[in-house]
Tab-separated table of C-alpha atoms in Angstrom:
chain	number	residue	atom	x	y	z
A	442	UNK	CA	1.361	54.368	41.560
A	443	UNK	CA	2.424	57.363	43.548
A	444	UNK	CA	6.133	57.155	42.890
A	445	UNK	CA	6.948	53.570	42.029
A	446	UNK	CA	5.403	50.160	41.680
A	447	UNK	CA	7.093	49.066	44.859
A	448	UNK	CA	5.315	51.811	46.786
A	449	UNK	CA	2.043	50.925	45.031
A	450	UNK	CA	2.412	47.245	45.874
A	451	UNK	CA	3.257	47.784	49.522
A	452	UNK	CA	0.428	50.331	49.707
A	453	UNK	CA	-2.014	47.782	48.258
A	454	UNK	CA	-0.863	45.154	50.763
A	455	UNK	CA	-1.385	47.647	53.595
A	456	UNK	CA	-4.868	48.381	52.219
A	457	UNK	CA	-5.959	44.726	52.372
A	458	UNK	CA	-8.813	45.590	54.732
A	459	UNK	CA	-10.183	48.044	52.161
A	460	UNK	CA	-10.094	45.859	49.066
A	461	UNK	CA	-11.240	42.730	50.865
A	462	UNK	CA	-14.133	44.681	52.394
A	463	UNK	CA	-15.047	46.275	49.056
A	464	UNK	CA	-14.953	42.917	47.270
A	465	UNK	CA	-17.242	41.304	49.857
A	466	UNK	CA	-19.536	44.343	49.725
A	467	UNK	CA	-19.703	44.080	45.927
A	468	UNK	CA	-21.048	40.534	46.241
A	469	UNK	CA	-23.598	41.627	48.859
A	470	UNK	CA	-24.766	44.417	46.562
A	471	UNK	CA	-24.808	42.269	43.423
A	472	UNK	CA	-26.925	39.561	45.024
A	473	UNK	CA	-28.933	41.652	47.470
A	474	UNK	CA	-32.602	40.701	47.730
A	475	UNK	CA	-32.094	37.459	45.769
A	476	UNK	CA	-33.113	34.139	47.285
A	477	UNK	CA	-29.843	32.308	46.664
A	478	UNK	CA	-27.360	35.163	46.943
A	479	UNK	CA	-23.910	34.337	45.478
A	480	UNK	CA	-25.020	30.706	45.096
A	481	UNK	CA	-26.705	31.929	41.908
A	482	UNK	CA	-23.208	31.966	40.471
A	483	UNK	CA	-22.832	28.266	41.358
A	484	UNK	CA	-26.191	27.509	39.726
A	485	UNK	CA	-25.150	29.303	36.538
A	486	UNK	CA	-21.769	27.571	36.574
A	487	UNK	CA	-23.408	24.158	37.041
A	488	UNK	CA	-25.799	24.756	34.155
A	489	UNK	CA	-22.957	25.890	31.900
A	490	UNK	CA	-20.782	22.883	32.763
A	491	UNK	CA	-23.650	20.440	32.140
A	492	UNK	CA	-24.628	22.141	28.882
A	493	UNK	CA	-21.109	22.165	27.448
A	494	UNK	CA	-20.304	18.641	28.684
A	495	UNK	CA	-23.475	17.291	27.031
A	496	UNK	CA	-22.713	19.129	23.781
A	497	UNK	CA	-19.100	17.917	23.647
A	498	UNK	CA	-20.135	14.350	24.566
A	499	UNK	CA	-22.796	14.338	21.849
A	500	UNK	CA	-20.309	15.533	19.247
A	501	UNK	CA	-17.709	12.961	20.302
A	502	UNK	CA	-20.365	10.299	20.913
A	503	UNK	CA	-18.872	9.465	24.309
A	504	UNK	CA	-20.528	9.275	27.752
A	505	UNK	CA	-21.100	12.716	29.331
A	506	UNK	CA	-19.421	11.710	32.591
A	507	UNK	CA	-16.111	11.275	30.749
A	508	UNK	CA	-16.028	14.989	30.051
A	509	UNK	CA	-17.521	16.419	33.230
A	510	UNK	CA	-14.368	16.709	35.410
A	511	UNK	CA	-12.171	18.294	32.749
A	512	UNK	CA	-14.820	20.744	31.581
A	513	UNK	CA	-15.798	21.630	35.161
A	514	UNK	CA	-12.226	22.529	36.132
A	515	UNK	CA	-11.622	24.295	32.812
A	516	UNK	CA	-14.771	26.393	33.083
A	517	UNK	CA	-14.053	27.301	36.697
A	518	UNK	CA	-10.677	28.693	35.641
A	519	UNK	CA	-11.972	30.274	32.427
A	520	UNK	CA	-14.923	31.983	34.183
A	521	UNK	CA	-12.528	33.334	36.779
A	522	UNK	CA	-10.015	34.649	34.231
A	523	UNK	CA	-12.565	36.113	31.809
A	524	UNK	CA	-14.583	37.813	34.569
A	525	UNK	CA	-11.476	39.464	35.978
A	526	UNK	CA	-10.427	40.715	32.531
A	527	UNK	CA	-13.918	41.939	31.624
A	528	UNK	CA	-14.538	43.646	34.961
A	529	UNK	CA	-11.245	45.523	34.621
A	530	UNK	CA	-12.604	47.349	31.573
A	531	UNK	CA	-13.261	50.977	32.524
A	532	UNK	CA	-12.621	50.035	36.145
A	533	UNK	CA	-11.196	53.442	37.000
A	534	UNK	CA	-14.097	55.261	35.361
A	535	UNK	CA	-16.585	53.129	37.296
A	536	UNK	CA	-14.722	53.767	40.556
A	537	UNK	CA	-14.413	57.504	39.929
A	538	UNK	CA	-16.110	58.295	43.251
A	539	UNK	CA	-13.588	56.346	45.278
A	540	UNK	CA	-10.634	57.716	43.322
A	541	UNK	CA	-11.708	61.338	43.682
A	542	UNK	CA	-12.789	61.171	47.313
A	543	UNK	CA	-10.396	58.803	49.039
A	544	UNK	CA	-6.697	58.021	49.017
A	545	UNK	CA	-7.270	54.374	48.106
A	546	UNK	CA	-4.539	53.173	45.742
A	547	UNK	CA	-5.332	52.388	42.120
A	548	UNK	CA	-3.733	48.957	42.534
A	549	UNK	CA	-6.071	48.220	45.444
A	550	UNK	CA	-9.035	48.743	43.124
A	551	UNK	CA	-7.582	46.226	40.678
A	552	UNK	CA	-6.949	43.710	43.469
A	553	UNK	CA	-10.523	44.235	44.646
A	554	UNK	CA	-11.767	42.994	41.246
A	555	UNK	CA	-9.528	39.920	41.433
A	556	UNK	CA	-10.487	39.191	45.049
A	557	UNK	CA	-14.190	39.554	44.227
A	558	UNK	CA	-13.796	36.833	41.592
A	559	UNK	CA	-11.799	34.642	43.991
A	560	UNK	CA	-14.695	34.856	46.468
A	561	UNK	CA	-17.235	34.117	43.755
A	562	UNK	CA	-15.194	31.146	42.544
A	563	UNK	CA	-15.289	29.691	46.051
A	564	UNK	CA	-19.079	29.452	45.653
A	565	UNK	CA	-18.532	27.640	42.341
A	566	UNK	CA	-16.102	25.124	43.817
A	567	UNK	CA	-18.719	22.694	45.227
A	568	UNK	CA	-20.220	22.372	41.733
A	569	UNK	CA	-16.799	21.484	40.336
A	570	UNK	CA	-16.210	18.941	43.107
A	571	UNK	CA	-19.611	17.335	42.393
A	572	UNK	CA	-18.790	17.149	38.658
A	573	UNK	CA	-15.394	15.579	39.399
A	574	UNK	CA	-17.052	12.957	41.617
A	575	UNK	CA	-19.815	12.271	39.068
A	576	UNK	CA	-17.060	11.878	36.474
A	577	UNK	CA	-15.821	8.889	38.417
A	578	UNK	CA	-12.639	10.404	39.766
A	579	UNK	CA	-11.792	9.270	43.275
A	580	UNK	CA	-11.753	12.227	45.678
A	581	UNK	CA	-8.184	13.214	46.263
A	582	UNK	CA	-6.562	15.810	48.518
A	583	UNK	CA	-5.277	17.398	45.321
A	584	UNK	CA	-8.764	18.900	44.839
A	585	UNK	CA	-8.064	21.043	47.889
A	586	UNK	CA	-5.357	22.768	45.862
A	587	UNK	CA	-7.973	24.346	43.570
A	588	UNK	CA	-8.579	27.454	45.727
A	589	UNK	CA	-4.819	27.916	45.990
A	590	UNK	CA	-4.478	27.564	42.217
A	591	UNK	CA	-7.144	30.237	41.750
A	592	UNK	CA	-5.316	32.505	44.158
A	593	UNK	CA	-2.068	32.107	42.215
A	594	UNK	CA	-3.909	32.690	38.930
A	595	UNK	CA	-5.523	35.782	40.454
A	596	UNK	CA	-2.130	37.152	41.474
A	597	UNK	CA	-0.989	36.674	37.903
A	598	UNK	CA	-4.052	38.547	36.656
A	599	UNK	CA	-3.354	41.724	38.641
A	600	UNK	CA	-0.948	43.174	36.080
A	601	UNK	CA	-3.062	42.368	32.975
A	602	UNK	CA	-6.070	43.869	34.783
A	603	UNK	CA	-4.110	47.017	35.596
A	604	UNK	CA	-3.033	47.294	31.952
A	605	UNK	CA	-6.639	46.858	30.763
A	606	UNK	CA	-7.973	49.383	33.302
A	607	UNK	CA	-5.359	51.954	32.243
A	608	UNK	CA	-5.756	51.388	28.502
A	609	UNK	CA	-9.547	51.687	28.632
A	610	UNK	CA	-9.201	54.873	30.672
A	611	UNK	CA	-6.991	56.506	28.069
A	612	UNK	CA	-8.711	55.198	24.933
A	613	UNK	CA	-12.318	54.083	25.118
A	614	UNK	CA	-11.763	52.153	21.878
A	615	UNK	CA	-10.063	49.480	23.983
A	616	UNK	CA	-13.275	49.059	25.973
A	617	UNK	CA	-14.949	47.986	22.724
A	618	UNK	CA	-12.093	45.722	21.647
A	619	UNK	CA	-11.319	43.826	24.842
A	620	UNK	CA	-14.626	41.891	25.184
A	621	UNK	CA	-14.155	40.577	21.644
A	622	UNK	CA	-10.564	39.625	22.406
A	623	UNK	CA	-11.670	37.773	25.557
A	624	UNK	CA	-14.355	35.964	23.565
A	625	UNK	CA	-11.768	34.990	20.987
A	626	UNK	CA	-9.475	33.737	23.751
A	627	UNK	CA	-12.239	31.342	24.821
A	628	UNK	CA	-12.164	29.648	21.440
A	629	UNK	CA	-8.385	29.508	21.136
A	630	UNK	CA	-7.919	28.179	24.672
A	631	UNK	CA	-8.379	24.484	25.472
A	632	UNK	CA	-11.503	24.976	27.578
A	633	UNK	CA	-13.788	22.725	25.550
A	634	UNK	CA	-11.112	20.888	23.620
A	635	UNK	CA	-8.002	19.053	24.645
A	636	UNK	CA	-4.610	20.221	23.459
A	637	UNK	CA	-3.234	17.783	20.870
A	638	UNK	CA	0.438	16.870	21.075
A	639	UNK	CA	1.193	18.139	17.547
A	640	UNK	CA	-0.312	20.386	14.861
A	641	UNK	CA	-1.632	23.943	14.710
A	642	UNK	CA	-3.793	23.656	17.812
A	643	UNK	CA	-0.720	22.642	19.762
A	644	UNK	CA	1.114	25.701	18.447
A	645	UNK	CA	-1.841	27.872	19.466
A	646	UNK	CA	-1.697	26.480	22.992
A	647	UNK	CA	2.027	27.026	23.114
A	648	UNK	CA	1.681	30.783	22.747
A	649	UNK	CA	-1.448	31.215	24.872
A	650	UNK	CA	-0.906	31.906	28.609
A	651	UNK	CA	-4.498	30.964	29.397
A	652	UNK	CA	-3.859	27.536	27.867
A	653	UNK	CA	-0.785	27.138	30.082
A	654	UNK	CA	-2.853	28.083	33.134
A	655	UNK	CA	-5.614	25.651	32.226
A	656	UNK	CA	-3.122	22.868	31.660
A	657	UNK	CA	-1.271	23.577	34.870
A	658	UNK	CA	-4.436	23.615	37.011
A	659	UNK	CA	-5.955	20.571	35.362
A	660	UNK	CA	-2.653	18.767	35.813
A	661	UNK	CA	-2.651	19.743	39.442
A	662	UNK	CA	-6.110	18.511	40.392
A	663	UNK	CA	-7.013	15.851	37.830
A	664	UNK	CA	-5.100	12.612	37.321
A	665	UNK	CA	-3.934	11.745	33.796
A	666	UNK	CA	-3.905	15.340	32.617
A	667	UNK	CA	-1.058	16.711	30.574
A	668	UNK	CA	0.987	19.172	32.550
A	669	UNK	CA	3.233	21.733	31.068
A	670	UNK	CA	6.737	21.888	32.396
A	671	UNK	CA	7.989	24.814	30.356
A	672	UNK	CA	8.947	27.262	33.072
A	673	UNK	CA	10.748	29.429	30.547
A	674	UNK	CA	7.518	30.577	28.915
A	675	UNK	CA	6.098	31.546	32.305
A	676	UNK	CA	9.186	33.642	32.900
A	677	UNK	CA	8.721	35.149	29.440
A	678	UNK	CA	5.134	36.030	30.270
A	679	UNK	CA	6.078	37.645	33.580
A	680	UNK	CA	8.768	39.639	31.787
A	681	UNK	CA	6.324	40.774	29.098
A	682	UNK	CA	3.779	41.811	31.713
A	683	UNK	CA	6.366	43.789	33.637
A	684	UNK	CA	7.457	45.510	30.442
A	685	UNK	CA	3.808	46.399	29.688
A	686	UNK	CA	3.423	47.750	33.196
A	687	UNK	CA	6.512	49.940	32.842
A	688	UNK	CA	5.260	51.183	29.462
A	689	UNK	CA	1.927	52.239	30.929
A	690	UNK	CA	3.497	53.870	33.993
A	691	UNK	CA	2.838	57.451	32.749
A	692	UNK	CA	-0.856	56.545	32.580
A	693	UNK	CA	-0.963	54.922	36.000
A	694	UNK	CA	0.561	58.030	37.562
A	695	UNK	CA	-2.250	60.221	36.244
A	696	UNK	CA	-5.263	57.926	36.712
A	697	UNK	CA	-6.951	60.229	39.240
A	698	UNK	CA	-6.584	63.253	36.977
A	699	UNK	CA	-7.978	61.378	34.002
A	700	UNK	CA	-11.148	59.911	35.514
B	477	UNK	CA	2.743	74.355	63.617
B	478	UNK	CA	1.937	73.713	59.963
B	479	UNK	CA	-0.235	70.709	59.101
B	480	UNK	CA	-0.512	71.274	55.361
B	481	UNK	CA	2.274	72.545	53.177
B	482	UNK	CA	2.417	72.852	49.414
B	483	UNK	CA	5.731	73.674	47.817
B	484	UNK	CA	5.469	75.071	44.284
B	485	UNK	CA	2.754	72.572	43.378
B	486	UNK	CA	1.606	72.254	39.802
B	487	UNK	CA	-1.053	69.762	38.736
B	488	UNK	CA	-1.448	68.899	35.069
B	489	UNK	CA	-4.681	67.398	33.807
B	490	UNK	CA	-4.495	65.318	30.610
B	491	UNK	CA	-6.766	66.640	27.876
B	492	UNK	CA	-7.789	64.050	25.256
B	493	UNK	CA	-7.352	65.147	21.645
B	494	UNK	CA	-10.647	65.886	19.913
B	495	UNK	CA	-11.989	63.284	17.494
B	496	UNK	CA	-11.117	63.877	13.865
B	497	UNK	CA	-8.995	66.939	14.561
B	498	UNK	CA	-5.795	64.968	14.354
B	499	UNK	CA	-4.673	66.539	17.635
B	500	UNK	CA	-2.981	64.200	20.063
B	501	UNK	CA	-3.514	64.268	23.817
B	502	UNK	CA	-2.195	67.330	25.599
B	503	UNK	CA	-2.151	68.533	29.165
B	504	UNK	CA	-3.164	71.701	30.922
B	505	UNK	CA	-2.218	72.977	34.358
B	506	UNK	CA	-5.143	73.139	36.756
B	507	UNK	CA	-2.997	74.291	39.666
B	508	UNK	CA	0.034	76.357	38.804
B	509	UNK	CA	3.051	76.819	41.111
B	510	UNK	CA	1.052	77.056	44.331
B	511	UNK	CA	3.041	77.440	47.518
B	512	UNK	CA	1.164	77.723	50.792
B	513	UNK	CA	1.315	76.669	54.405
B	514	UNK	CA	-1.707	76.073	56.612
B	515	UNK	CA	-1.204	75.925	60.360
B	516	UNK	CA	-2.941	73.728	62.880
B	517	UNK	CA	-6.355	75.090	63.862
B	518	UNK	CA	-6.559	77.563	60.972
B	519	UNK	CA	-9.902	78.102	59.193
B	520	UNK	CA	-9.184	78.777	55.549
B	521	UNK	CA	-11.710	79.738	52.887
B	522	UNK	CA	-10.876	79.134	49.218
B	523	UNK	CA	-12.512	81.478	46.735
B	524	UNK	CA	-12.443	81.553	42.977
B	525	UNK	CA	-14.566	81.426	39.880
B	526	UNK	CA	-15.647	78.134	38.326
B	527	UNK	CA	-12.597	76.372	36.892
B	528	UNK	CA	-10.166	78.365	39.034
B	529	UNK	CA	-8.822	75.132	40.544
B	530	UNK	CA	-10.534	75.171	43.975
B	531	UNK	CA	-11.585	71.513	44.014
B	532	UNK	CA	-8.244	70.329	42.613
B	533	UNK	CA	-6.434	72.316	45.301
B	534	UNK	CA	-8.658	70.727	47.965
B	535	UNK	CA	-7.875	67.261	46.576
B	536	UNK	CA	-4.132	67.976	46.691
B	537	UNK	CA	-4.499	69.188	50.296
B	538	UNK	CA	-6.474	66.013	51.102
B	539	UNK	CA	-3.688	63.834	49.637
B	540	UNK	CA	-5.988	62.482	46.930
B	541	UNK	CA	-4.148	64.096	44.004
B	542	UNK	CA	-0.387	63.849	43.796
B	543	UNK	CA	1.286	67.001	42.420
B	544	UNK	CA	2.707	66.660	38.908
B	545	UNK	CA	5.481	69.059	39.947
B	546	UNK	CA	6.419	70.193	43.458
B	547	UNK	CA	5.675	68.535	46.750
B	548	UNK	CA	2.749	68.347	49.154
B	549	UNK	CA	3.022	67.524	52.849
B	550	UNK	CA	-0.464	66.545	53.987
B	551	UNK	CA	-2.031	65.156	57.155
B	552	UNK	CA	-2.963	61.473	57.313
B	553	UNK	CA	-5.998	62.147	59.515
B	554	UNK	CA	-8.036	64.174	57.044
B	555	UNK	CA	-11.801	64.049	56.547
B	556	UNK	CA	-13.260	65.264	53.278
B	557	UNK	CA	-16.675	66.521	52.277
B	558	UNK	CA	-16.056	66.822	48.566
B	559	UNK	CA	-18.559	64.854	46.532
B	560	UNK	CA	-21.813	64.422	48.409
B	561	UNK	CA	-22.958	61.417	46.370
B	562	UNK	CA	-19.798	59.375	46.775
B	563	UNK	CA	-19.734	55.870	48.173
B	564	UNK	CA	-23.408	55.294	48.846
B	565	UNK	CA	-24.596	51.908	47.611
B	566	UNK	CA	-28.306	52.130	46.763
B	567	UNK	CA	-28.946	48.441	47.504
B	568	UNK	CA	-27.442	48.608	50.984
B	569	UNK	CA	-29.162	50.127	54.009
B	570	UNK	CA	-28.032	53.346	55.655
B	571	UNK	CA	-26.563	51.273	58.475
B	572	UNK	CA	-24.629	48.990	56.079
B	573	UNK	CA	-23.355	52.009	54.166
B	574	UNK	CA	-22.270	53.560	57.447
B	575	UNK	CA	-20.352	50.435	58.496
B	576	UNK	CA	-18.730	50.306	55.075
B	577	UNK	CA	-17.653	53.944	55.363
B	578	UNK	CA	-16.215	53.314	58.820
B	579	UNK	CA	-14.102	50.468	57.444
B	580	UNK	CA	-13.018	52.535	54.440
B	581	UNK	CA	-11.930	55.402	56.668
B	582	UNK	CA	-9.996	53.074	58.945
B	583	UNK	CA	-12.107	53.457	62.092
B	584	UNK	CA	-11.296	50.576	64.502
B	585	UNK	CA	-14.090	48.016	64.856
B	586	UNK	CA	-14.280	48.597	68.619
B	587	UNK	CA	-15.604	52.117	67.959
B	588	UNK	CA	-18.259	51.120	65.428
B	589	UNK	CA	-21.157	50.544	67.848
B	590	UNK	CA	-20.739	53.859	69.617
B	591	UNK	CA	-20.319	55.800	66.365
B	592	UNK	CA	-23.351	54.113	64.792
B	593	UNK	CA	-25.517	55.037	67.786
B	594	UNK	CA	-24.371	58.644	67.579
B	595	UNK	CA	-24.927	58.696	63.830
B	596	UNK	CA	-28.414	57.206	64.092
B	597	UNK	CA	-29.384	59.865	66.613
B	598	UNK	CA	-28.054	62.668	64.410
B	599	UNK	CA	-29.593	61.422	61.173
B	600	UNK	CA	-33.133	61.122	62.603
B	601	UNK	CA	-34.009	58.701	59.806
B	602	UNK	CA	-35.977	56.361	62.077
B	603	UNK	CA	-36.681	52.978	60.479
B	604	UNK	CA	-35.244	54.236	57.184
B	605	UNK	CA	-31.755	53.784	58.635
B	606	UNK	CA	-32.199	50.043	58.103
B	607	UNK	CA	-33.794	50.398	54.655
B	608	UNK	CA	-31.919	50.331	51.317
B	609	UNK	CA	-30.736	53.851	50.510
B	610	UNK	CA	-32.418	53.714	47.105
B	611	UNK	CA	-35.650	54.402	49.004
B	612	UNK	CA	-34.238	57.674	50.444
B	613	UNK	CA	-35.176	61.157	49.283
B	614	UNK	CA	-32.399	63.523	48.119
B	615	UNK	CA	-32.483	65.302	51.473
B	616	UNK	CA	-32.227	62.041	53.411
B	617	UNK	CA	-29.274	60.980	51.265
B	618	UNK	CA	-27.518	64.309	51.799
B	619	UNK	CA	-28.107	63.924	55.545
B	620	UNK	CA	-26.616	60.419	55.474
B	621	UNK	CA	-23.601	61.480	53.408
B	622	UNK	CA	-22.928	64.428	55.703
B	623	UNK	CA	-23.384	62.312	58.805
B	624	UNK	CA	-20.955	59.700	57.464
B	625	UNK	CA	-18.297	62.306	56.725
B	626	UNK	CA	-18.494	63.725	60.216
B	627	UNK	CA	-18.577	60.635	62.390
B	628	UNK	CA	-15.556	61.655	64.419
B	629	UNK	CA	-13.068	64.425	64.967
B	630	UNK	CA	-10.205	64.670	62.484
B	631	UNK	CA	-7.062	66.802	62.427
B	632	UNK	CA	-8.048	68.315	59.101
B	633	UNK	CA	-11.493	68.816	57.576
B	634	UNK	CA	-11.769	69.692	53.909
B	635	UNK	CA	-15.139	70.882	52.629
B	636	UNK	CA	-16.137	71.706	49.056
B	637	UNK	CA	-19.093	73.988	48.319
B	638	UNK	CA	-20.651	73.640	51.764
B	639	UNK	CA	-23.889	71.716	51.849
B	640	UNK	CA	-25.874	73.629	49.271
B	641	UNK	CA	-28.053	70.723	48.222
B	642	UNK	CA	-30.047	70.437	51.430
B	643	UNK	CA	-32.604	72.593	53.199
B	644	UNK	CA	-31.858	75.496	55.563
B	645	UNK	CA	-32.940	73.561	58.644
B	646	UNK	CA	-30.508	70.769	57.842
B	647	UNK	CA	-27.748	73.267	57.092
B	648	UNK	CA	-28.144	74.711	60.586
B	649	UNK	CA	-28.136	71.241	62.116
B	650	UNK	CA	-25.150	70.302	59.940
B	651	UNK	CA	-23.141	73.279	61.115
B	652	UNK	CA	-24.031	72.499	64.745
B	653	UNK	CA	-22.659	68.990	64.230
B	654	UNK	CA	-19.645	70.256	62.366
B	655	UNK	CA	-18.835	72.584	65.244
B	656	UNK	CA	-18.940	69.652	67.665
B	657	UNK	CA	-16.375	67.682	65.660
B	658	UNK	CA	-14.225	70.705	64.901
B	659	UNK	CA	-11.982	70.913	67.902
B	660	UNK	CA	-9.824	73.920	68.709
B	661	UNK	CA	-6.929	72.175	66.980
B	662	UNK	CA	-8.876	71.064	63.894
B	663	UNK	CA	-7.778	72.678	60.668
B	664	UNK	CA	-10.635	73.513	58.311
B	665	UNK	CA	-10.241	74.285	54.614
B	666	UNK	CA	-13.427	75.033	52.706
B	667	UNK	CA	-14.163	76.181	49.189
B	668	UNK	CA	-17.439	77.930	48.549
B	669	UNK	CA	-19.205	80.548	46.476
B	670	UNK	CA	-21.238	81.425	49.562
B	671	UNK	CA	-19.325	84.436	50.863
B	672	UNK	CA	-21.427	84.782	54.032
B	673	UNK	CA	-20.664	81.195	54.962
B	674	UNK	CA	-16.949	81.745	54.408
B	675	UNK	CA	-17.006	84.994	56.409
B	676	UNK	CA	-18.791	83.232	59.283
B	677	UNK	CA	-16.554	80.152	59.486
B	678	UNK	CA	-13.134	81.190	58.178
B	679	UNK	CA	-10.408	83.527	59.314
B	680	UNK	CA	-8.114	83.369	56.295
B	681	UNK	CA	-9.037	83.641	52.624
B	682	UNK	CA	-7.204	82.404	49.551
B	683	UNK	CA	-8.388	83.591	46.155
B	684	UNK	CA	-7.492	81.368	43.228
B	685	UNK	CA	-7.352	82.641	39.689
B	686	UNK	CA	-6.524	80.323	36.800
B	687	UNK	CA	-4.826	77.892	39.149
B	688	UNK	CA	-2.609	80.489	40.829
B	689	UNK	CA	-2.927	82.052	44.260
B	690	UNK	CA	-4.021	85.613	43.532
B	691	UNK	CA	-4.673	86.703	47.135
B	692	UNK	CA	-3.804	85.130	50.471
B	693	UNK	CA	-5.051	87.351	53.287
B	694	UNK	CA	-7.535	87.852	56.109
B	695	UNK	CA	-10.939	86.452	55.053
B	696	UNK	CA	-12.635	89.873	54.930
B	697	UNK	CA	-9.871	91.354	52.811
B	698	UNK	CA	-9.903	88.317	50.513
B	699	UNK	CA	-13.702	88.479	50.072
B	700	UNK	CA	-13.596	92.222	49.434
B	701	UNK	CA	-10.873	91.836	46.853
B	702	UNK	CA	-12.628	88.848	45.230
B	703	UNK	CA	-15.984	90.674	45.074
B	704	UNK	CA	-14.484	93.740	43.471
């Protein structure tokens, strides 16, 4: 954010050793002196998938295994997205020490958060694969695309995370609002429910980028899943994000002086 | 040859509007139109009252803060001793923290083993070096932080407030180590309220007042003027 986003981006790419090291170190710190280490994340993910699949199956009075694959993939993506958004709140305040003592770029700190969640999601992947197999879906090479899909999703989350980190630095009110917004997004996104082809829920999915992501990833790795083909809305989203990023540029230039 | 050059540098700090006052955010200049050149091998002491802008000036010289107005030409190979508590993870051992710092400061992996051996010998932490740093005393932490900041020779060393948080014995040992990594061509810029320390280690003095350079002279003249 020194002089332009191009400089910031190239700087962040050059600093890949820093953010990848910091992300891996974060996981070591978070799970230090625990018996399972980052596999605790997989345990929690497995429990959540089973719990929600059982609840949905009971409500619909269908076999649990019918729901396992879809809910497993959906929760993997949702956990990834929501964790990145939530961990971006007050990111620059939390990383004050690094910002005031090193030249590390602000964008590198945002990418560190995304990369940390990519690494954590890799531990969750075996649980998802097990759920897909238990759900009766024949193993397909398409499952191998899941890490790649997460990587693409993570790239798309860099700008929203930067916006959140900047907004919460300038106004702490946003730090109170964003967790509620993320929680609300969970209910309006087709994580537990399937997008109907018509009606209000369909309209809700049409304007929700997380719904598009969920649909796209489910369509990629699961057979018989609806897949969105509306590239125009993706372009619209990218445009909106870039506009947001330009609007917050005065903030990004003064992050170090604000922390 | 100059290694650090500031050209009419001004740094604005955003000031949030106070709650309920109806005032919107404003900004205030912490450093105001500072122009200075520091040559290779110079030892510069920065003096000034609290809030004069010493630490901000050091951060601009270290390339951490970008000037709001003006330009700063800084050296890539700069070591900083600014915030003694920075970057230490309490759940990681001294050794793990050291490796992390080496990666963060861009030290090639091939040099890690040698540097870690040297560091371990200097720190004299014994088995504590492999223990989580949350078990360290304040003095041990300060020793680790100082040791990490001085693992190798740099072109420029920037020090804020000396090492006031640790005991006299460690200060002596710290200065011995500092002198070993300060080569003849190393540029040192240090801000301190300890005038004896500045007189001992610096040759040039810059007095800051409300973000402006009030005096830029020989260290003795600068201290005399600052004290009066």
